[in-house]
Coordinates of N, CA and C and ligand atoms in Angstrom, one line a residue:
X15 N -1.6 -13.5 -6.2 CA -1.5 -12.0 -7.1 C -2.1 -12.5 -8.3
X16 N -2.3 -11.4 -8.6 CA -3.2 -11.3 -9.9 C -2.8 -10.1 -10.9
X17 N -2.7 -11.1 -12.1 CA -1.6 -10.5 -13.3 C -3.1 -9.1 -13.9
X18 N -2.6 -8.9 -14.6 CA -3.3 -7.6 -15.8 C -4.2 -6.9 -15.0
X19 N -3.7 -6.1 -13.8 CA -4.5 -5.6 -12.9 C -5.3 -4.5 -13.5
X20 N -6.6 -4.4 -13.5 CA -7.2 -3.0 -14.5 C -6.7 -1.9 -14.4
X21 N -6.4 -1.6 -12.8 CA -5.9 -0.5 -12.4 C -4.6 0.1 -13.0
X22 N -4.9 1.6 -13.8 CA -3.9 1.7 -14.7 C -2.7 2.2 -14.7
X23 N -2.3 2.1 -13.1 CA -1.1 2.6 -13.2 C 0.0 1.8 -12.8
X24 N -0.6 0.3 -13.1 CA 0.2 -0.8 -12.3 C -0.2 -1.8 -13.6
X25 N 0.9 -2.9 -13.3 CA 0.2 -4.1 -14.0 C -0.2 -5.3 -13.2
X26 N 0.0 -5.3 -12.1 CA -0.6 -6.6 -11.2 C -0.7 -6.3 -10.0
X27 N -1.4 -6.8 -8.9 CA -1.5 -6.9 -7.2 C -0.9 -7.8 -6.7
X28 N -0.7 -7.9 -5.5 CA -0.5 -8.9 -4.8 C -0.4 -8.3 -3.0
X29 N -1.5 -9.7 -2.4 CA -2.1 -8.8 -1.7 C -2.1 -10.0 -0.2
X30 N -0.5 -10.1 0.4 CA -0.1 -10.8 1.3 C -0.6 -10.4 2.4
X31 N -1.5 -9.2 2.9 CA -2.8 -9.0 3.8 C -3.8 -8.6 2.9
X32 N -4.9 -9.5 3.7 CA -6.2 -8.9 2.8 C -7.2 -8.2 4.0
X33 N -8.2 -7.3 3.6 CA -9.0 -6.7 4.7 C -8.4 -5.1 5.3
X34 N -9.4 -4.5 6.1 CA -8.9 -3.4 6.5 C -9.8 -2.8 7.4
X35 N -9.8 -1.5 8.1 CA -10.7 -1.1 8.7 C -10.7 0.5 8.2
X36 N -11.8 1.5 8.2 CA -11.6 2.5 7.6 C -10.9 3.5 9.1
X37 N -10.6 4.5 7.9 CA -9.7 5.2 9.0 C -9.6 7.0 8.9
X38 N -10.3 7.1 7.8 CA -10.5 8.5 7.4 C -12.0 8.7 6.5
X39 N -12.5 9.9 6.3 CA -13.9 10.3 5.2 C -13.1 9.8 3.9
X40 N -11.8 9.5 3.6 CA -11.3 9.3 2.2 C -11.8 7.6 1.9
X41 N -12.4 6.9 3.2 CA -12.2 5.5 3.1 C -13.7 5.5 2.6
X42 N -14.8 6.3 2.5 CA -16.1 6.0 2.3 C -16.3 5.2 1.3
X43 N -15.9 5.5 0.3 CA -16.1 4.4 -1.1 C -14.7 3.4 -1.5
X44 N -14.5 3.0 -0.4 CA -13.3 2.0 -0.4 C -13.9 1.2 -1.3
X45 N -13.1 0.8 -2.6 CA -13.5 -0.3 -3.3 C -13.4 -1.7 -2.9
X46 N -12.2 -2.1 -2.2 CA -11.5 -3.3 -2.0 C -12.4 -3.6 -1.1
X47 N -13.2 -2.8 0.5 CA -14.5 -3.6 0.8 C -15.6 -3.5 0.3
X48 N -15.8 -2.9 -0.7 CA -16.9 -3.4 -1.7 C -16.8 -4.7 -2.3
X49 N -15.6 -4.6 -2.8 CA -15.5 -6.0 -3.6 C -15.7 -6.9 -2.6
X50 N -14.8 -6.8 -1.5 CA -14.9 -7.9 -0.1 C -16.1 -8.5 0.0
X51 N -17.0 -7.6 0.3 CA -18.5 -8.0 0.7 C -19.0 -8.6 0.0
X52 N -18.6 -8.4 -1.2 CA -19.7 -9.4 -2.2 C -19.4 -10.6 -2.1
X53 N -18.4 -11.1 -1.5 CA -18.0 -12.6 -1.2 C -18.3 -12.9 0.0
X54 N -19.1 -12.2 0.7 CA -18.6 -12.8 2.0 C -20.0 -14.6 2.4
X55 N -19.1 -14.9 3.3 CA -19.6 -16.5 3.5 C -19.6 -17.3 2.3
X56 N -18.7 -16.7 0.9 CA -18.3 -18.0 0.0 C -17.5 -18.8 0.1
X57 N -18.0 -20.4 0.6 CA -17.2 -21.2 1.2 C -15.4 -21.0 0.0
X58 N -14.3 -21.4 0.5 CA -13.4 -21.5 -0.1 C -12.8 -20.2 -0.8
X59 N -13.9 -19.0 -0.8 CA -13.0 -18.0 -1.4 C -12.1 -16.9 -0.8
X60 N -11.1 -16.1 -1.2 CA -10.5 -15.8 -0.5 C -10.8 -14.6 0.3
X61 N -12.4 -14.0 -0.2 CA -12.7 -13.1 0.9 C -13.8 -13.6 1.6
X62 N -14.2 -14.6 1.5 CA -15.3 -15.6 2.7 C -15.5 -14.8 3.9
X63 N -14.0 -14.6 4.4 CA -14.2 -13.4 5.8 C -14.5 -12.0 5.2
X64 N -15.0 -11.9 4.5 CA -15.5 -10.6 4.1 C -14.4 -9.3 3.9
X65 N -14.1 -8.4 4.5 CA -12.9 -7.1 5.0 C -12.2 -7.2 6.3
X66 N -12.8 -8.5 6.6 CA -11.8 -8.4 8.1 C -10.4 -8.6 7.8
X67 N -9.4 -7.7 8.8 CA -8.2 -7.9 8.2 C -7.3 -9.6 8.7
X68 N -6.7 -9.8 7.6 CA -6.0 -11.2 7.7 C -4.8 -11.4 7.1
X69 N -4.1 -11.9 8.1 CA -2.6 -12.2 7.0 C -2.8 -13.1 6.3
X70 N -1.5 -13.4 4.9 CA -2.3 -14.1 4.2 C -0.3 -14.7 3.8
X71 N 0.4 -15.6 4.8 CA 1.9 -16.0 5.1 C 1.8 -16.8 3.7
X72 N 0.8 -17.5 3.1 CA 1.4 -18.6 1.9 C 1.7 -17.7 0.5
X73 N 1.6 -16.1 0.8 CA 1.2 -15.1 -0.4 C 2.8 -14.6 -0.1
X74 N 3.5 -14.3 0.8 CA 4.5 -13.9 1.0 C 5.9 -13.6 0.3
X75 N 5.8 -14.5 -0.5 CA 7.4 -15.0 -1.3 C 6.6 -15.5 -2.8
X76 N 5.7 -14.9 -3.0 CA 4.8 -15.0 -4.5 C 5.9 -14.2 -5.4
X77 N 6.2 -12.4 -5.4 CA 6.5 -12.5 -6.1 C 7.8 -13.0 -6.6
X78 N 8.5 -13.6 -5.8 CA 9.9 -14.2 -6.2 C 9.8 -15.4 -7.3
X79 N 8.8 -15.8 -8.0 CA 8.2 -16.7 -8.7 C 8.0 -16.3 -10.0
X80 N 7.2 -14.9 -10.2 CA 7.0 -14.2 -11.1 C 8.0 -13.5 -11.8
X81 N 8.6 -14.3 -13.4 CA 10.0 -13.7 -13.7 C 9.9 -12.9 -14.8
X82 N 9.0 -12.3 -15.3 CA 8.5 -11.2 -16.3 C 8.6 -10.2 -15.3
X83 N 9.2 -9.2 -15.7 CA 9.3 -7.9 -14.7 C 8.0 -6.9 -14.8
X84 N 7.1 -6.5 -13.6 CA 6.5 -5.9 -13.7 C 6.3 -4.9 -12.6
X85 N 5.2 -3.8 -12.8 CA 5.0 -3.1 -11.8 C 3.7 -3.8 -10.3
X86 N 4.0 -3.7 -9.5 CA 3.1 -4.4 -9.1 C 2.6 -3.5 -7.4
X87 N 1.5 -3.7 -7.4 CA 0.7 -2.9 -6.4 C 0.9 -3.8 -5.2
X88 N 1.0 -3.3 -4.1 CA 1.1 -4.3 -2.6 C 0.1 -3.7 -2.0
X89 N -0.5 -5.0 -1.6 CA -1.9 -5.0 -0.7 C -3.3 -3.8 -1.5
X90 N -3.2 -4.2 -2.5 CA -4.5 -3.3 -3.2 C -5.6 -3.6 -2.3
X91 N -5.9 -4.5 -1.4 CA -7.0 -4.7 -1.0 C -6.7 -4.6 0.8
X92 N -5.9 -4.2 1.0 CA -5.4 -3.5 2.3 C -4.8 -2.4 2.5
X93 N -4.5 -2.7 3.8 CA -3.1 -1.4 4.0 C -1.9 -1.9 4.7
X94 N -0.9 -2.0 4.0 CA 0.2 -2.6 4.5 C 0.5 -2.0 6.4
X95 N 0.2 -1.0 6.7 CA 0.7 -0.3 7.3 C -0.6 0.3 8.6
X96 N -1.1 -1.2 8.3 CA -2.8 -1.1 9.2 C -2.2 -1.4 11.2
X97 N -2.5 -1.0 11.9 CA -1.6 -1.3 13.2 C -2.2 -2.7 13.4
X98 N -2.8 -3.3 12.5 CA -3.0 -5.3 13.1 C -2.0 -5.9 12.6
X99 N -1.3 -5.3 11.6 CA -0.3 -6.0 10.7 C 1.0 -5.8 11.5
X100 N 1.4 -7.1 12.3 CA 2.4 -6.9 12.8 C 3.8 -6.6 12.1
X101 N 5.3 -5.8 13.0 CA 6.3 -5.4 12.4 C 7.2 -6.7 11.4
X102 N 7.4 -7.5 12.2 CA 7.5 -8.7 11.7 C 7.3 -9.3 10.3
X103 N 5.9 -9.4 10.1 CA 5.2 -9.4 8.8 C 5.5 -8.4 7.6
X104 N 5.5 -7.4 8.3 CA 6.0 -5.8 7.3 C 7.2 -6.4 6.7
X105 N 8.1 -6.6 7.9 CA 9.7 -6.9 7.6 C 9.3 -8.0 6.5
X106 N 8.9 -9.0 6.6 CA 9.1 -10.3 5.6 C 8.4 -10.0 4.3
X107 N 7.7 -8.5 4.1 CA 7.2 -8.2 2.8 C 8.0 -7.8 2.0
X108 N 9.0 -6.7 3.1 CA 9.8 -5.6 2.4 C 11.2 -6.8 1.8
X109 N 11.3 -8.1 2.7 CA 12.3 -8.1 2.4 C 11.7 -9.5 0.9
X110 N 11.0 -10.0 0.7 CA 10.5 -10.2 -0.2 C 10.7 -9.0 -1.7
X111 N 10.5 -7.9 -1.3 CA 10.7 -7.0 -2.6 C 11.7 -6.6 -2.9
X112 N 12.8 -6.6 -1.6 CA 14.5 -6.3 -2.2 C 15.1 -7.7 -2.8
X113 N 14.4 -8.8 -2.7 CA 14.9 -10.3 -3.2 C 14.1 -10.0 -4.8
X114 N 12.7 -9.8 -4.7 CA 12.3 -9.7 -6.4 C 12.2 -8.2 -7.1
X115 N 13.6 -7.9 -7.3 CA 14.4 -6.8 -7.8 C 14.0 -6.6 -9.7
X116 N 13.6 -7.7 -10.1 CA 13.5 -7.7 -11.3 C 11.6 -6.5 -11.7
X117 N 11.5 -6.5 -10.4 CA 9.9 -6.1 -10.1 C 10.2 -4.3 -10.0
X118 N 8.8 -3.8 -10.1 CA 8.5 -2.6 -9.5 C 7.8 -2.5 -8.3
X119 N 7.8 -2.8 -7.2 CA 7.0 -2.6 -6.0 C 5.9 -0.9 -5.6
X120 N 5.1 -0.9 -5.8 CA 4.1 0.4 -5.6 C 3.4 0.0 -4.1
X121 N 3.8 0.6 -2.9 CA 3.1 0.4 -1.8 C 2.1 2.3 -1.5
X122 N 1.2 1.5 -1.0 CA 0.5 3.1 -0.5 C -0.3 3.0 0.1
X123 N -0.5 3.9 1.0 CA -0.8 3.8 3.0 C -2.0 5.2 2.8
X124 N -2.8 4.7 3.9 CA -3.1 6.1 4.5 C -2.5 5.8 6.1
X125 N -1.6 4.9 6.2 CA -0.9 5.1 7.6 C 0.4 5.8 7.6
X126 N 0.3 6.5 6.9 CA 2.1 7.3 6.9 C 2.8 7.5 8.0
X127 N 2.3 7.4 8.9 CA 3.4 8.2 10.4 C 3.8 6.8 10.3
X128 N 3.3 5.3 10.6 CA 3.7 4.5 11.0 C 5.0 4.0 9.7
X129 N 4.4 3.9 8.3 CA 5.2 3.6 7.0 C 6.6 4.7 7.4
X130 N 6.4 6.1 7.8 CA 7.7 6.6 8.0 C 8.8 6.3 9.0
X131 N 7.9 5.6 10.1 CA 8.8 5.1 11.5 C 9.4 4.1 10.9
X132 N 9.0 3.0 9.9 CA 9.5 2.0 9.7 C 10.6 2.5 8.4
X133 N 9.9 3.4 7.9 CA 11.4 3.4 6.7 C 12.9 4.1 7.5
X134 N 12.3 4.7 8.9 CA 13.7 5.4 9.0 C 14.5 4.4 10.1
X135 N 13.6 2.8 10.2 CA 14.5 1.9 11.1 C 14.7 0.5 10.5
X136 N 13.5 -0.1 10.6 CA 13.7 -1.3 10.0 C 13.4 -1.8 8.3
X137 N 12.8 -0.9 8.3 CA 12.8 -1.0 6.2 C 13.7 -0.2 5.6
X138 N 15.2 0.6 6.3 CA 15.7 1.4 5.7 C 16.2 0.6 4.5
X139 N 16.6 -0.3 4.4 CA 16.9 -0.7 3.5 C 16.3 -0.6 1.8
X140 N 15.0 -0.9 2.2 CA 13.9 -0.6 1.8 C 13.8 0.8 0.8
X141 N 14.0 1.9 1.9 CA 13.8 3.1 1.6 C 14.8 3.3 0.3
X142 N 15.6 3.2 0.6 CA 16.5 3.5 -0.6 C 16.4 2.6 -1.6
X143 N 16.4 1.4 -1.9 CA 15.8 0.5 -2.9 C 14.8 1.4 -4.4
X144 N 15.5 1.5 -5.2 CA 14.9 2.8 -6.4 C 14.1 1.3 -7.1
X145 N 13.8 0.6 -6.5 CA 12.3 -0.2 -7.3 C 11.0 -0.3 -6.7
X146 N 11.3 0.1 -5.5 CA 10.5 0.1 -4.6 C 9.7 1.8 -4.2
X147 N 8.5 2.0 -4.4 CA 7.9 3.0 -4.8 C 7.0 2.9 -3.4
X148 N 7.5 4.4 -2.5 CA 6.5 4.6 -1.2 C 5.5 5.9 -1.2
X149 N 4.2 5.3 -1.2 CA 3.3 6.5 -1.7 C 2.2 6.5 -0.4
X150 N 1.4 7.9 -0.6 CA 0.2 7.7 0.9 C -1.0 8.5 -0.5
X151 N -2.1 8.4 0.4 CA -3.1 8.7 0.1 C -3.6 10.1 0.2
X152 N -3.8 11.5 -0.7 CA -4.5 12.9 -0.2 C -5.7 12.8 -0.9
X153 N -6.7 13.3 0.7 CA -8.0 13.3 0.4 C -8.5 14.3 -0.1
X154 N -8.3 15.1 1.4 CA -8.6 16.4 2.1 C -7.2 17.2 2.9
X155 N -7.5 18.3 3.0 CA -6.6 19.2 4.1 C -6.2 18.6 5.4
X156 N -7.0 18.2 6.3 CA -6.9 17.7 7.7 C -6.1 16.7 8.0
X157 N -6.4 15.9 7.2 CA -5.7 14.4 6.9 C -5.0 13.7 6.2
X158 N -4.7 14.6 4.8 CA -4.1 14.3 3.8 C -2.6 15.1 3.8
X159 N -3.0 16.4 4.1 CA -1.8 17.1 4.3 C -0.7 16.7 5.0
X160 N -1.0 16.3 6.2 CA -0.5 15.5 7.3 C 0.5 14.5 6.8
X161 N -0.5 13.8 6.2 CA -0.1 12.4 5.3 C 1.5 12.9 4.4
X162 N 1.3 13.7 3.6 CA 2.1 14.3 3.2 C 3.4 14.7 3.4
X163 N 3.1 15.2 4.6 CA 4.2 15.3 5.8 C 5.1 14.8 5.7
X164 N 4.4 13.7 6.4 CA 5.3 12.5 7.0 C 6.0 11.7 5.5
X165 N 5.6 11.6 4.5 CA 6.3 11.0 3.4 C 7.4 11.9 2.9
X166 N 7.1 13.1 2.8 CA 8.1 14.4 2.4 C 9.4 13.9 3.5
X167 N 8.8 14.2 4.7 CA 9.9 13.8 6.1 C 10.7 12.4 5.8
X168 N 10.3 11.6 5.5 CA 10.8 10.0 5.1 C 11.8 10.1 4.2
X169 N 12.6 8.9 4.6 CA 13.7 8.6 4.0 C 13.5 7.6 2.7
X170 N 12.1 7.8 2.0 CA 12.1 6.9 0.8 C 12.8 7.7 0.0
X171 N 13.3 7.0 -1.1 CA 13.8 7.4 -2.4 C 13.5 7.5 -3.6
X172 N 12.4 6.9 -3.5 CA 10.6 6.9 -4.5 C 9.9 7.4 -3.9
X173 N 9.1 8.3 -4.3 CA 7.7 8.7 -3.4 C 7.1 9.2 -4.4
X174 N 5.8 8.6 -4.1 CA 4.4 9.0 -5.0 C 3.0 9.3 -4.2
X175 N 2.4 10.2 -4.7 CA 1.0 10.6 -4.2 C -0.3 9.9 -4.4
X176 N -1.3 9.6 -4.4 CA -2.5 9.2 -4.8 C -3.4 10.2 -4.5
X177 N -3.9 11.3 -4.9 CA -4.9 12.3 -4.9 C -6.2 11.9 -5.4
X178 N -6.7 11.1 -4.6 CA -8.1 10.5 -5.1 C -8.6 9.4 -4.1
X179 N -9.8 10.3 -4.0 CA -11.0 10.9 -4.0 C -10.7 11.9 -3.6
X180 N -10.3 13.3 -4.4 CA -10.0 14.5 -4.0 C -11.0 14.9 -3.4
X181 N -11.6 15.4 -1.8 CA -12.5 15.3 -1.5 C -12.8 17.7 -1.4
X182 N -11.9 17.9 -1.9 CA -11.9 19.4 -1.1 C -10.5 20.0 -1.6
X183 N -10.1 21.7 -1.9 CA -9.3 22.2 -2.1 C -8.2 22.2 -1.2
X184 N -6.8 21.9 -1.7 CA -6.2 21.5 -1.2 C -5.3 22.8 -0.6
X185 N -5.9 23.9 -1.1 CA -4.9 24.9 -0.9 C -4.1 25.0 -1.5
X186 N -2.5 26.2 -1.1 CA -1.3 26.2 -1.3 C -0.6 25.1 -1.2
X187 N 0.0 24.5 -2.3 CA 0.5 23.1 -1.4 C 2.1 23.2 -2.4
X188 N 3.3 23.0 -1.5 CA 4.6 23.4 -2.2 C 4.7 21.9 -2.6
X189 N 4.7 21.6 -3.7 CA 5.0 20.4 -4.4 C 6.4 20.3 -4.7
X190 N 7.9 21.4 -4.5 CA 8.7 21.2 -4.9 C 10.0 20.4 -3.8
X191 N 9.5 20.7 -3.0 CA 10.7 19.9 -1.6 C 10.2 18.9 -1.4
X192 N 10.9 18.0 -2.0 CA 10.4 16.7 -1.5 C 11.7 15.6 -1.4
X193 N 12.9 16.0 -1.8 CA 14.0 15.4 -1.4 C 14.9 16.1 -0.6
Ligands
SF4_226 S1 -7.0 2.6 4.2 FE1 -7.6 2.1 2.0 S2 -8.2 -0.1 1.9 FE2 -8.1 0.4 4.5 S3 -10.3 1.1 4.3 FE3 -9.4 2.9 3.7 S4 -9.3 3.1 1.5 FE4 -10.0 0.7 2.5

């Protein structure tokens, strides 16, 4: 976990998963990939394996030891709902978030369809928790708007969007019907 994040909308980052693969044109300038590639082959560095997706089980319970409440960006260096992250592992991340309710957790994904399916089933307790925010990225009409729809249809009680980098005009969007 990293305290004092430079990301303006969060206080800290927590990465129980590292690495990812591109899924849309919105990934073209992925800062996580750029950062990871800098440490390729550096022995002992957390990103020695570059941006290859890797589970980090030793990080799963880390927020429980962080007593002062803070906003935590979950997987700033990955995507929790990547197809190679097993459901069981996501469930363990979810259980930690439920237990560490002194914090506010922010989960942002470009895999909104999988997130919605899990929020409707195995993550249903987290969906209702007011200290867990569930969000998706929107960069264009073709891929971003369907993700918004998935989030809108989900059972998450706290929803948010990251509309960056915005690659084109989204056109008419109904921002009202979110609950
Ligand atoms: S989904 Fe996110 S973390 Fe993964 S490659 Fe795209 S921008 Fe990077």
